[in-house]
XYZ file of C-alpha atoms in Angstrom:
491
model
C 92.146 112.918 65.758
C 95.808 112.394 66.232
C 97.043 112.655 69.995
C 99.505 115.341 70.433
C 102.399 113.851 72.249
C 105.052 114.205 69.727
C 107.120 117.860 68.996
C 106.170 119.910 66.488
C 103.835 122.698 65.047
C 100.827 120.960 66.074
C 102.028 119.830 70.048
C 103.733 123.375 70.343
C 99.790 125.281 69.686
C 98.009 123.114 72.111
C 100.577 124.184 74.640
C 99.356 127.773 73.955
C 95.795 127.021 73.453
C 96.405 125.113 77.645
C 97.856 128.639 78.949
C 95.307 131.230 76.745
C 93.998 133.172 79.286
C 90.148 133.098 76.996
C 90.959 129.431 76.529
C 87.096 128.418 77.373
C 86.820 125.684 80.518
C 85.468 122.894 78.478
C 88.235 123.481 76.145
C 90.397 122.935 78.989
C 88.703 119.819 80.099
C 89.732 118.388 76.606
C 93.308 119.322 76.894
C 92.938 116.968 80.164
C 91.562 113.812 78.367
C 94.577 111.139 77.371
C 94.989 111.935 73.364
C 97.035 115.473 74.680
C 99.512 114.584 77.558
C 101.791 116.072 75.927
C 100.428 119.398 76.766
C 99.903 118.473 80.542
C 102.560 120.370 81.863
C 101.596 123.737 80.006
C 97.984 123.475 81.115
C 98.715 121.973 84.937
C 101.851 123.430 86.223
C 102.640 126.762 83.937
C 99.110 128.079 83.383
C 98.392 130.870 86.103
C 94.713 130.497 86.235
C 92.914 128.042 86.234
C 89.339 128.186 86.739
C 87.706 125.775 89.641
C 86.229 123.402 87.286
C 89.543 122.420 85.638
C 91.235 122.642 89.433
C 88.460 119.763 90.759
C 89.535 118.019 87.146
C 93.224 117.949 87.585
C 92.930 116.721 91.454
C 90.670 113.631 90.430
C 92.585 113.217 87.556
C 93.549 109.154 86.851
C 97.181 110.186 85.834
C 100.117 111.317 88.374
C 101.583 113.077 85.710
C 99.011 115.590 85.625
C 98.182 115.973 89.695
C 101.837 116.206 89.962
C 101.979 118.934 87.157
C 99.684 121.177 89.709
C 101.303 120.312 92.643
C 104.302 121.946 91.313
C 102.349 125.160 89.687
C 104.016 128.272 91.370
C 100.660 130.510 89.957
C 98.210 128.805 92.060
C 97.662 129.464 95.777
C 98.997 126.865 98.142
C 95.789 126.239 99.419
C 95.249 124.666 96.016
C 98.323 122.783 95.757
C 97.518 121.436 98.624
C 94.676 119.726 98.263
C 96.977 117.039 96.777
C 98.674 116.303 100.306
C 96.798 112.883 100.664
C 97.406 111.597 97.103
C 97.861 108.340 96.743
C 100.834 108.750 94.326
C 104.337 109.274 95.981
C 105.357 110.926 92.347
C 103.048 113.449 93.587
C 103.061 113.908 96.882
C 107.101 114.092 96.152
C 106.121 117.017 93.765
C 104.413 118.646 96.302
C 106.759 118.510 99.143
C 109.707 119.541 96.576
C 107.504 122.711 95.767
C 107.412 125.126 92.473
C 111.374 125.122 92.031
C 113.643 128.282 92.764
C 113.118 129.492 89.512
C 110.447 131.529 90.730
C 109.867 133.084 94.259
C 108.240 129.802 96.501
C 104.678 130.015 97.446
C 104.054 128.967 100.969
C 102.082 126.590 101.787
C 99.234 126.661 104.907
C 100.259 125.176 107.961
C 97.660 122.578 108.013
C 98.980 121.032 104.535
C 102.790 120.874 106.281
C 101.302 119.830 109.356
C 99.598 117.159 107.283
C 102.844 116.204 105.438
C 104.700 116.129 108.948
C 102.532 113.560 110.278
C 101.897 111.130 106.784
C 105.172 111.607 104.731
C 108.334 109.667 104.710
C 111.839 110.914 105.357
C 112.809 111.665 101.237
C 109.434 113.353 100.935
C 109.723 115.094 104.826
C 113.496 116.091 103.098
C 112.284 117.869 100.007
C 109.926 119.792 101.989
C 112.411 121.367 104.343
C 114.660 122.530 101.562
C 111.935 123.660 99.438
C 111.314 127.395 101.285
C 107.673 126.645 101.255
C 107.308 127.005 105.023
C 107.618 130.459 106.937
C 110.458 129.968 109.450
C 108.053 131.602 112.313
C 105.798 128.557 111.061
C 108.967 126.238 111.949
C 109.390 127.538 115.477
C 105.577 127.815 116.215
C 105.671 123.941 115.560
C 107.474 123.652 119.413
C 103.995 124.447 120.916
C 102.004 122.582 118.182
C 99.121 121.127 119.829
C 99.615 117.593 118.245
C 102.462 115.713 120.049
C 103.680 114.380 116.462
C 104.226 117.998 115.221
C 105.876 118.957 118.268
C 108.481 116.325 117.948
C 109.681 117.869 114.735
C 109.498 121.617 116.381
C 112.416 119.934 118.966
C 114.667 120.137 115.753
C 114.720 123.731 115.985
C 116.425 123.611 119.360
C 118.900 126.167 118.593
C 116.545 129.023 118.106
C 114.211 128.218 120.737
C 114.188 130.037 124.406
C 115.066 128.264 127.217
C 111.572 128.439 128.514
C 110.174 126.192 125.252
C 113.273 123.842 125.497
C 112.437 123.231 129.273
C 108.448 122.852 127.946
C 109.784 120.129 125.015
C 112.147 118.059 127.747
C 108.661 118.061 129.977
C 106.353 117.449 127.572
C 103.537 114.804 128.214
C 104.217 113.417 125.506
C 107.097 110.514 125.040
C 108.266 110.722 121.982
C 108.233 114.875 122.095
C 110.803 114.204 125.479
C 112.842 111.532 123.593
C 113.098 113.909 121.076
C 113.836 116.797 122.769
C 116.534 115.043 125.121
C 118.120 113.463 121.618
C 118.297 116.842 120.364
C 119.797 118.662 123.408
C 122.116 116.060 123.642
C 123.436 116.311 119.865
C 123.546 119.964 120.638
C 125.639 119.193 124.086
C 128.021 116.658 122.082
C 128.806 119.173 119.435
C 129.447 121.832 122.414
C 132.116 118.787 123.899
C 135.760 119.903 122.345
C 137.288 116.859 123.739
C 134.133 114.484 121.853
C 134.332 116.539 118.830
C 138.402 116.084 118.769
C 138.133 112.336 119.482
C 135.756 111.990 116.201
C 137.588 114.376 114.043
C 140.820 112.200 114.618
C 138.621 109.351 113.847
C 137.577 110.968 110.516
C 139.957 110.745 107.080
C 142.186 113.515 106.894
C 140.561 115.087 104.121
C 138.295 117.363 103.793
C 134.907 116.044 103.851
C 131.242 117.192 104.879
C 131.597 115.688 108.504
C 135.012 117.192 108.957
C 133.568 120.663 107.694
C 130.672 120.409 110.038
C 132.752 120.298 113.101
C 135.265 122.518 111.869
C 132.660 125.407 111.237
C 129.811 124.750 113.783
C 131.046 122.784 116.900
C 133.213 123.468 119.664
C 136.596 123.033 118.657
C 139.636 122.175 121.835
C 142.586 124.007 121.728
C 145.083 121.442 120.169
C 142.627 121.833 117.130
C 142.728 125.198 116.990
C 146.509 125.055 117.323
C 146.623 122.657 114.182
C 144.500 124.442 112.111
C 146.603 127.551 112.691
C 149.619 125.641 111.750
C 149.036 123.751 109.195
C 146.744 126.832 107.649
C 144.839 124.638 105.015
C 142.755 125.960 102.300
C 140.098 127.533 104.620
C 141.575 126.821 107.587
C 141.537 130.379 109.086
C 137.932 131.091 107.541
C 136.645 128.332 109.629
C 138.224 129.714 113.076
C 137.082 133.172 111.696
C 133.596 131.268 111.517
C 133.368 129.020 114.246
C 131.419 130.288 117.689
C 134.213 128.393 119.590
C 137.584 129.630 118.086
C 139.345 131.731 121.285
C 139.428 135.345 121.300
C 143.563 135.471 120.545
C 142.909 133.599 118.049
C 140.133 135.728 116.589
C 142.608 138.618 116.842
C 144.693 136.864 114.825
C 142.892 135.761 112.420
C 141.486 139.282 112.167
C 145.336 140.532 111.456
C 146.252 137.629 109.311
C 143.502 135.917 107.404
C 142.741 136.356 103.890
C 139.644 138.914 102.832
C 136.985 135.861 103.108
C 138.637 135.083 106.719
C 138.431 138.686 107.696
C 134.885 139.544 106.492
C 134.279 136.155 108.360
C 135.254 137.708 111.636
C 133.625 141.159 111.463
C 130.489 139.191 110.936
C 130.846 137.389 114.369
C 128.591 138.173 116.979
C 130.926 138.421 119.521
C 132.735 140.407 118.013
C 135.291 143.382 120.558
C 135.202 146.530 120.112
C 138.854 146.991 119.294
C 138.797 144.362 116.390
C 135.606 146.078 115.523
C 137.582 148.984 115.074
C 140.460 147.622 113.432
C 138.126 146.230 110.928
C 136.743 149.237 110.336
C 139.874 150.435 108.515
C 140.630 147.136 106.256
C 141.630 147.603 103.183
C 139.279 145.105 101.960
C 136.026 146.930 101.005
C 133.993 143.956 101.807
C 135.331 143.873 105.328
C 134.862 147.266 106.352
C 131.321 147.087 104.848
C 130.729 143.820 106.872
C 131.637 145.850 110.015
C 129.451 148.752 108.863
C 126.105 146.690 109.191
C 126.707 145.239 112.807
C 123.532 146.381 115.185
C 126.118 147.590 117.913
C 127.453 150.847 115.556
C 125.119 154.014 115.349
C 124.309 155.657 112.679
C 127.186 158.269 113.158
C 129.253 155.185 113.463
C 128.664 153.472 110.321
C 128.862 156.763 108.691
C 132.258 156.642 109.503
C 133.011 153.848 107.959
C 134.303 153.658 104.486
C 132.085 150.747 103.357
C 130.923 149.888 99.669
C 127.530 149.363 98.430
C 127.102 147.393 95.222
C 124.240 148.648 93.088
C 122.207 144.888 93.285
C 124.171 143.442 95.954
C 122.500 140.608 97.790
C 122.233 140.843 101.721
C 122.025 138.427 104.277
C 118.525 138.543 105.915
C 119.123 135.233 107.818
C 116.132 132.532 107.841
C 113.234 134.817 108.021
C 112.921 138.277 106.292
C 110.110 139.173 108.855
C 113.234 139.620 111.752
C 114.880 142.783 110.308
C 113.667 145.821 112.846
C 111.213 147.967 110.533
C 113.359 150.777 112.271
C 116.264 149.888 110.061
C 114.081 151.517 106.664
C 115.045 154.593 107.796
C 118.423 153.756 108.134
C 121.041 155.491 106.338
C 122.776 152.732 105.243
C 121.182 151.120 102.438
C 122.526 147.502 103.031
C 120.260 147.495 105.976
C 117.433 148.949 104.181
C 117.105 146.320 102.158
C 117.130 143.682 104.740
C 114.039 145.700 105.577
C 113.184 145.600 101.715
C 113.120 141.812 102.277
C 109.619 141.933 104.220
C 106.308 141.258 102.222
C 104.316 142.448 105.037
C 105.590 146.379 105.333
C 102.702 148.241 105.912
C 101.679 150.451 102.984
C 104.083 154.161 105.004
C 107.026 152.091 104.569
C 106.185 150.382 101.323
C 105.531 153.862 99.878
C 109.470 154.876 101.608
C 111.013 152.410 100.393
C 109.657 152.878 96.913
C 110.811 156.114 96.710
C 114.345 155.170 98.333
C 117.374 156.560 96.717
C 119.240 153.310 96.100
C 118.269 150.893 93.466
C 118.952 147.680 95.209
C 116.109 148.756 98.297
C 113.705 149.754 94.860
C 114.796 146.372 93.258
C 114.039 143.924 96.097
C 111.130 145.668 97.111
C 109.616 145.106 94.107
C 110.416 141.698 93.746
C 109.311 140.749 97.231
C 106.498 143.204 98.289
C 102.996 141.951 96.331
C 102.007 145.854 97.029
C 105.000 147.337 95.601
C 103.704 150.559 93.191
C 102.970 149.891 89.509
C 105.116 152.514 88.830
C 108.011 150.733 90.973
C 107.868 147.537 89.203
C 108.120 149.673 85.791
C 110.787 152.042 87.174
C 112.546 148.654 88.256
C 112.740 147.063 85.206
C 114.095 149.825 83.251
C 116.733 150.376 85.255
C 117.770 146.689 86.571
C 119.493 144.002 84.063
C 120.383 141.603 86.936
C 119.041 138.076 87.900
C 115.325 137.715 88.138
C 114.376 140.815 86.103
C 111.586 138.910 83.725
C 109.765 138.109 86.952
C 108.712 141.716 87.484
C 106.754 141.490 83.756
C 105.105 138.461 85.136
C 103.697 140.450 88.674
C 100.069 141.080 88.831
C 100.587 144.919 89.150
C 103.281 145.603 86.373
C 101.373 148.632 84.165
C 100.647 148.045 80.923
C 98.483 150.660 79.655
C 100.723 152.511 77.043
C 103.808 150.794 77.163
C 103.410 150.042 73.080
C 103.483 154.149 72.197
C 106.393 154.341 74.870
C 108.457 151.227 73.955
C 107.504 149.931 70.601
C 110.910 151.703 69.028
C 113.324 151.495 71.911
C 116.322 150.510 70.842
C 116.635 147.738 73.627
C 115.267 144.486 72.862
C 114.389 143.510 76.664
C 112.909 146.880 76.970
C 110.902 147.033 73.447
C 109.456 143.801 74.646
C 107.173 146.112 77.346
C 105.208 147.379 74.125
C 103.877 143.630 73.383
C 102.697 143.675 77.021
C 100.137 146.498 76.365
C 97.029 145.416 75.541
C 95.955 148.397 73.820
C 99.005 149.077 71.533
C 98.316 150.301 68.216
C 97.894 146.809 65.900
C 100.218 148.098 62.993
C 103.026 148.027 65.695
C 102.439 144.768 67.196
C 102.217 143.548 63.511
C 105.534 145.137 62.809
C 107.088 143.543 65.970
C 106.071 140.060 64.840
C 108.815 140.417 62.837
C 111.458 141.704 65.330
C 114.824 140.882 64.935
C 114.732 139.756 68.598
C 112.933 136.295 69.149
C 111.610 137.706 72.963
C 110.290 140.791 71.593
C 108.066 138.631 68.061
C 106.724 136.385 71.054
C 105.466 138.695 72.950
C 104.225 140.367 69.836
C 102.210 136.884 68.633
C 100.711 136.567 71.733
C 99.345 140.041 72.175
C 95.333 140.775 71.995
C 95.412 143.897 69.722
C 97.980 141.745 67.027
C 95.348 141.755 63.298
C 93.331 138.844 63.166
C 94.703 138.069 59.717
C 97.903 138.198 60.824
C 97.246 136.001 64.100
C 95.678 133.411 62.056
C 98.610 133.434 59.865
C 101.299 133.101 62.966
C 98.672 129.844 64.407
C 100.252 128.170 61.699
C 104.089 129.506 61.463
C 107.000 126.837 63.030
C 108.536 129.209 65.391
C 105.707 131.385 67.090
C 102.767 128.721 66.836
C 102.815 128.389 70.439
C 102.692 132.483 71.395
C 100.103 132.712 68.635
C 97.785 129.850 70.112
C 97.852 131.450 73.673
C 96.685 134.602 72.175
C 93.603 135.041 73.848
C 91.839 137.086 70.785
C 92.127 134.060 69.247
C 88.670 132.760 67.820
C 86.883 129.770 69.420
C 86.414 128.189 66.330
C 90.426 128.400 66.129
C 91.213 127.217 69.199
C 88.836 123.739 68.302
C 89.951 123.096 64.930
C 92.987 123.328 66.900
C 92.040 121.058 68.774
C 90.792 118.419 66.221
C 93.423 118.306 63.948
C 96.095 117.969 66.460
């Protein structure tokens, strides 16, 4: 036997043989012994199920490449990921903390991992995990009232969007460390609310534009003689931080609102404090994006943002702030379909406004329902990908409730590429097609075709052994066992 941790034929079918869905557990055991690292990553972090025997395997086994492989698996629940919290590796406990990766949707994991992590990690592995989207931002606050003073400590970060009655709770707390904490963070907080501090260290800073200088320019209080230089001197994005800033004075809000570029403007009617004359006057801008901006503010009625000439991009994104759980479940019968799909956002609708939104009349609320909602209609998640060619499309094909029952007679001619490739999802397609579309001129639409069930034996066999679609044809799971070992053996 020859290990398999060199490219080729032979490395690129045990990678398909370590995601084949009828890939046998002891065959999977195999793929985990040292003679086929090479296929590690297929079979640990890419394959979506994996059976309990071959979970227990990859936990105990001797190599961080592999535990770390799972750790990072966006398929498996994070209750299994995190049984790796206490490895002994940092390479995987790093993997962990730094999650799945953004190119798919993050997969949370349970409180009692992160509480583990918050109480056992260090600061780079503590780092990764905050920026990694794997906790729920109600987990975040609920971490203020954690009843382990260690956890509690880190909830006093979140000062900002506490109430006054948990800050008051934190600065009292039995606990030390939780008050020294708490008082450290209120004071930061105070000290960024001092103009005259924040002036004195801004002078102290270079004149250029740097991260420390941006940070007080868009977040802290900012004195008047700041202000007053910033108008002056009207920098870069000068005006779009006093547009953005909490502090900037309200003449100087007005004017900014008069005089600022589109980014400055749309800046301002985003402010929560926003008048209702400059409201108004925003409401008219010629900028599209402003008036839209103003159109969305929770102050206007519907009448009111009726009136306003805003724009909707098809597949625009919208701000949903830190948790997509705060948007009123009023708002999904708004009639404004930007604030829709901050509703849209929610994986937890309840099935009346699941079935609304499905049948909504604008594609973005479809579009991110489907993407976010694991109940989202079959139906949707077809009707979605048909008519959306933006970012993320694939990951519909990969959802547990995309239909595939007669896509092949639907979509094995379309003239489309991305949507012919539907027809190699269906399981049932006639085999003379998914023969025929082995030999697609698009390379998507022959590797879906190799790796599809109803594909001729003869001609699957055949593929097992071809340069380019070894891999599709080796995670075929009609593929015979006695394939899949020799396989095994000669690679």
């Amino acid at each position: 036997m020859t290990t398999a941790t060199t490219e080729g034929p032979g490395s690129a079918a045990l990678r398909g043989l370590a995601v084949n869905p009828a890939a046998p557990v002891d065959l999977l055991l195999r793929l985990l012994e040292p003679p086929y690292e090479a296929v590690w990553p297929a079979l640990c972090r890419w394959r979506r199920d994996l059976p309990p025997e071959v979970v227990d395997a990859i936990v105990a086994h001797p190599a961080p490449r592999a535990r770390g492989a799972l750790a990072r698996n966006p398929h498996v629940p994070g209750e299994v990921r995190g049984r790796l919290v206490d490895d002994e590796h940092w390479l995987v406990r790093g993997h962990l903390a730094s999650g799945p990766g953004y190119e798919v949707w993050p997969r949370y994991l349970p409180d009692h991992v992160t509480d583990r992590m918050l109480t056992t990690y260090g600061g780079d592995e503590l780092q990764g995990l905050i920026s990694s989207g794997q906790v729920p931002y109600r987990t975040q606050l609920a971490r203020a009232t954690h009843p382990v003073a260690e956890i509690r400590v880190y909830g006093a970060r979140m000062w900002s969007s506490l109430t006054e009655e948990r800050r008051a709770a934190l600065l009292a707390d039995p606990d030390p460390d939780v008050r020294a904490a708490a008082e450290w963070t209120r004071a930061r907080r105070a000290e960024e609310d001092d103009a005259a501090e924040m002036e004195r260290q801004l002078r102290a800073l270079p004149g250029h534009r740097s991260h420390a200088r941006n940070h007080i320019l868009v977040n802290c209080r900012l004195s008047r003689a700041v202000v007053d230089e910033l108008l002056k001197e009207r920098e870069g994005d000068d005006l779009w931080c006093l547009a953005h800033n909490y502090s900037t004075p309200p003449d100087v809000v007005a004017h900014v609102a008069r005089v600022g570029d589109p980014e400055a403007r749309r800046a301002v009617a985003r402010r929560r404090d926003l008048p209702r004359d400059l409201m108004d006057l925003l409401a008219r801008d010629p900028d599209p994006g402003v008036r839209t901006a103003v159109s969305v503010r929770p102050e206007l009625t519907e009448a009111e943002r009726a009136a306003v000439d805003y724009v909707v991009e098809p597949h625009e994104v919208v701000q949903v702030g830190p948790d997509p759980y705060l948007a009123p479940l009023a708002l999904a019968r708004s009639a404004h379909p930007l604030l829709r799909r901050r509703v849209a956002y929610n994986p937890e609708l309840p099935a009346e406004l699941v079935a609304l939104l499905a049948a909504d009349e604008d594609p973005g609320v479809r579009i991110i329902l489907a993407q976010h909602h694991p109940e989202a209609p079959a139906e949707l998640l077809l009707r979605c990908y048909l008519e959306y060619t933006g970012l993320n499309r694939d990951r519909l094909l990969g959802l547990p409730r995309f239909p595939v029952a007669g896509l092949g007679a639907r979509f094995g001619t379309a003239e489309d590429p991305a949507v012919r490739l539907l027809a190699t999802l269906d399981p049932a397609a006639d085999p003379a097609l998914v023969e025929t579309l082995t030999r697609d001129p698009d390379a998507r639409v022959r590797a879906g075709a190799a790796r599809n069930p109803a594909l001729p034996l003869e001609r699957l066999l055949q593929l097992v052994e071809d340069e380019e679609l070894s891999e599709q044809a080796a995670a075929n799971p009609a593929l015979p066992r006695e394939t899949m070992d020799r396989l095994l053996d000669t690679h």
